[in-house]
XYZ file of C-alpha atoms in Angstrom:
212
model
C -28.050 129.924 -166.656
C -25.797 131.690 -164.148
C -27.056 134.716 -162.265
C -26.031 138.076 -163.718
C -23.389 140.112 -161.901
C -25.076 142.982 -160.084
C -23.305 146.284 -160.733
C -23.602 149.655 -159.006
C -22.366 152.791 -160.790
C -20.970 155.633 -158.669
C -20.093 158.836 -160.537
C -21.135 162.453 -160.077
C -21.644 162.883 -163.833
C -25.047 161.558 -165.000
C -23.846 161.261 -168.600
C -20.972 159.001 -167.547
C -23.316 156.797 -165.536
C -25.775 156.671 -168.406
C -23.111 155.639 -170.892
C -21.783 152.912 -168.627
C -25.298 151.632 -167.974
C -26.009 151.305 -171.705
C -22.812 149.324 -172.234
C -23.095 147.019 -169.215
C -26.850 146.377 -169.408
C -26.396 145.210 -173.006
C -24.530 142.155 -171.669
C -26.659 139.169 -170.566
C -24.358 138.371 -167.634
C -24.256 141.935 -166.229
C -27.028 143.977 -164.612
C -26.803 147.580 -163.412
C -28.921 147.657 -160.257
C -28.361 151.262 -159.201
C -26.616 154.581 -159.692
C -25.032 156.883 -157.107
C -24.030 160.506 -157.587
C -21.553 160.663 -154.704
C -19.669 158.479 -152.256
C -22.217 158.651 -149.461
C -24.979 157.481 -151.780
C -22.697 154.751 -153.107
C -22.212 153.366 -149.601
C -25.940 153.530 -148.851
C -26.948 151.839 -152.096
C -24.269 149.178 -151.714
C -25.692 148.332 -148.313
C -29.265 148.173 -149.677
C -28.736 146.623 -153.125
C -25.743 144.369 -152.372
C -24.052 144.559 -155.789
C -21.200 142.255 -156.701
C -19.200 145.067 -158.289
C -19.141 148.819 -157.666
C -17.708 150.988 -160.445
C -16.402 153.862 -158.332
C -15.328 157.279 -159.595
C -12.497 158.460 -157.342
C -13.248 162.178 -157.574
C -16.735 162.944 -156.282
C -18.072 165.751 -154.078
C -18.556 165.162 -150.352
C -17.481 161.596 -149.630
C -14.977 160.836 -152.389
C -14.375 157.487 -154.028
C -11.445 156.598 -151.785
C -13.385 156.950 -148.558
C -16.413 155.298 -150.141
C -14.227 152.351 -151.173
C -13.006 151.954 -147.594
C -16.569 152.049 -146.277
C -18.165 149.601 -148.717
C -15.357 147.109 -148.135
C -16.190 147.129 -144.428
C -19.738 145.910 -145.083
C -20.617 142.329 -144.070
C -20.668 141.096 -147.682
C -18.429 143.598 -149.468
C -18.476 143.984 -153.242
C -15.484 144.218 -155.532
C -14.570 147.805 -156.324
C -13.460 148.863 -159.779
C -12.058 152.393 -159.714
C -13.043 154.570 -162.655
C -10.786 157.512 -163.430
C -10.008 160.028 -166.158
C -6.225 159.941 -165.755
C -4.131 156.825 -165.157
C -1.540 158.827 -163.198
C -4.151 160.194 -160.779
C -2.834 159.846 -157.199
C -6.371 159.082 -156.108
C -6.103 155.765 -157.951
C -3.233 154.581 -155.761
C -5.121 155.644 -152.640
C -8.120 153.622 -153.810
C -5.943 150.572 -154.545
C -4.454 150.872 -151.061
C -7.985 151.045 -149.691
C -8.755 147.698 -151.312
C -10.038 148.399 -154.825
C -9.453 145.474 -157.171
C -8.234 147.572 -160.079
C -8.960 150.610 -162.150
C -10.512 151.518 -165.473
C -9.982 154.636 -167.542
C -13.144 156.511 -168.508
C -11.959 156.578 -172.097
C -11.882 152.774 -172.237
C -13.876 151.126 -175.001
C -17.044 149.149 -174.411
C -15.363 145.736 -174.669
C -12.625 146.766 -172.240
C -15.180 148.060 -169.744
C -17.227 144.872 -169.888
C -14.142 142.684 -169.474
C -12.933 144.778 -166.538
C -16.201 144.281 -164.655
C -16.184 140.558 -165.381
C -12.570 140.249 -164.242
C -13.061 141.835 -160.818
C -16.438 140.107 -160.380
C -14.755 136.688 -160.276
C -12.221 137.859 -157.706
C -9.300 138.646 -159.978
C -7.317 141.869 -159.868
C -7.218 144.238 -162.802
C -3.654 145.531 -162.907
C -2.040 147.732 -165.510
C 1.605 147.079 -164.506
C 3.223 150.171 -166.043
C 0.616 152.534 -164.628
C 0.715 150.929 -161.183
C 4.515 151.137 -161.144
C 4.408 154.851 -161.918
C 1.831 155.485 -159.211
C 3.617 153.455 -156.545
C 7.077 154.825 -157.303
C 5.801 158.380 -156.964
C 5.137 157.800 -153.269
C 7.830 157.605 -150.576
C 8.311 154.193 -149.081
C 7.130 153.527 -145.564
C 9.595 153.329 -142.713
C 9.474 151.057 -139.709
C 8.538 147.408 -139.244
C 7.168 145.456 -142.181
C 5.747 142.000 -142.726
C 8.285 139.244 -143.257
C 7.872 137.522 -146.614
C 9.839 134.495 -147.746
C 12.076 134.814 -150.791
C 9.594 132.803 -152.868
C 6.655 134.930 -151.718
C 8.536 138.046 -152.802
C 9.338 136.433 -156.135
C 5.696 135.527 -156.696
C 4.465 139.014 -155.776
C 6.957 140.577 -158.173
C 5.486 138.463 -160.977
C 1.977 139.390 -159.854
C 3.033 143.020 -160.189
C 4.029 142.249 -163.776
C 0.396 141.312 -164.430
C 0.957 137.557 -164.589
C -1.788 135.071 -163.716
C -1.223 132.166 -161.327
C -0.855 129.796 -164.284
C 1.745 132.044 -165.930
C 3.651 132.377 -162.660
C 3.585 128.607 -162.220
C 5.082 128.101 -165.678
C 7.717 130.762 -165.052
C 8.835 129.258 -161.731
C 8.278 125.641 -162.838
C 5.927 124.871 -159.954
C 2.283 123.872 -159.661
C -0.567 126.391 -159.786
C -1.679 125.325 -156.310
C 1.789 126.123 -155.001
C 1.518 129.619 -156.461
C -1.931 130.059 -154.897
C -0.484 129.040 -151.532
C 2.310 131.616 -151.790
C -0.113 134.356 -152.866
C -2.519 133.526 -150.053
C 0.289 133.531 -147.494
C 1.597 136.886 -148.739
C -1.878 138.433 -148.610
C -2.319 137.229 -145.040
C 1.048 138.556 -143.889
C 0.476 141.929 -145.545
C -3.112 142.245 -144.335
C -4.137 142.723 -147.960
C -7.583 142.035 -149.367
C -6.387 141.054 -152.828
C -3.391 140.870 -155.147
C -3.491 144.540 -156.095
C -3.375 145.729 -152.501
C -0.654 143.191 -151.699
C 1.616 144.467 -154.491
C 1.190 148.088 -153.409
C 1.837 147.316 -149.744
C 4.810 145.056 -150.446
C 6.499 147.661 -152.633
C 5.909 150.507 -150.215
C 7.268 148.395 -147.370
C 10.433 147.747 -149.376
C 9.735 144.035 -149.694
C 9.728 143.856 -153.506
C 11.075 145.884 -156.403
C 9.091 146.841 -159.491
């Protein structure tokens, strides 16, 4: 039997934390190991409890979810961060994705969607909602100055990543092997200094390297 994914909940509303705990603890492969009421506590508990996934509210008093995301991802064995938000067009979401969050979840999401979201980021995949991410990214001005140099194929692959496609789907679309796609994704992440696919898409678009 595989070890359950350890989950930390960070939200300043106790009722929200309690509801998420009931849903996630009901799953045999998920275990809520702690709850934090603000960003500072989230960082402290992440350091002490070493969860695999942190469900992070972006709007919290004191240290907000964006800064907390930056701080927990600097820890020696960083968790995956799943941003939890009320509104999908919240600018805070884009800031959190730029900080390295693996995706975001709406608070109104159903139980099954919440469970699947945690499982998805726990195994190292990004949770992208293409239309929402496009709206968030396009609302920000693009950066000026020097940018990483991506090959034409790397740009093509990242554009398909932005469409929410998996490596296998990208491979079928481009008629190449899955390992080839993984190589292109890995190279793009390295060049962009991105932690994962989500952050790579955001950075590549804002640098003018891909279109959405």
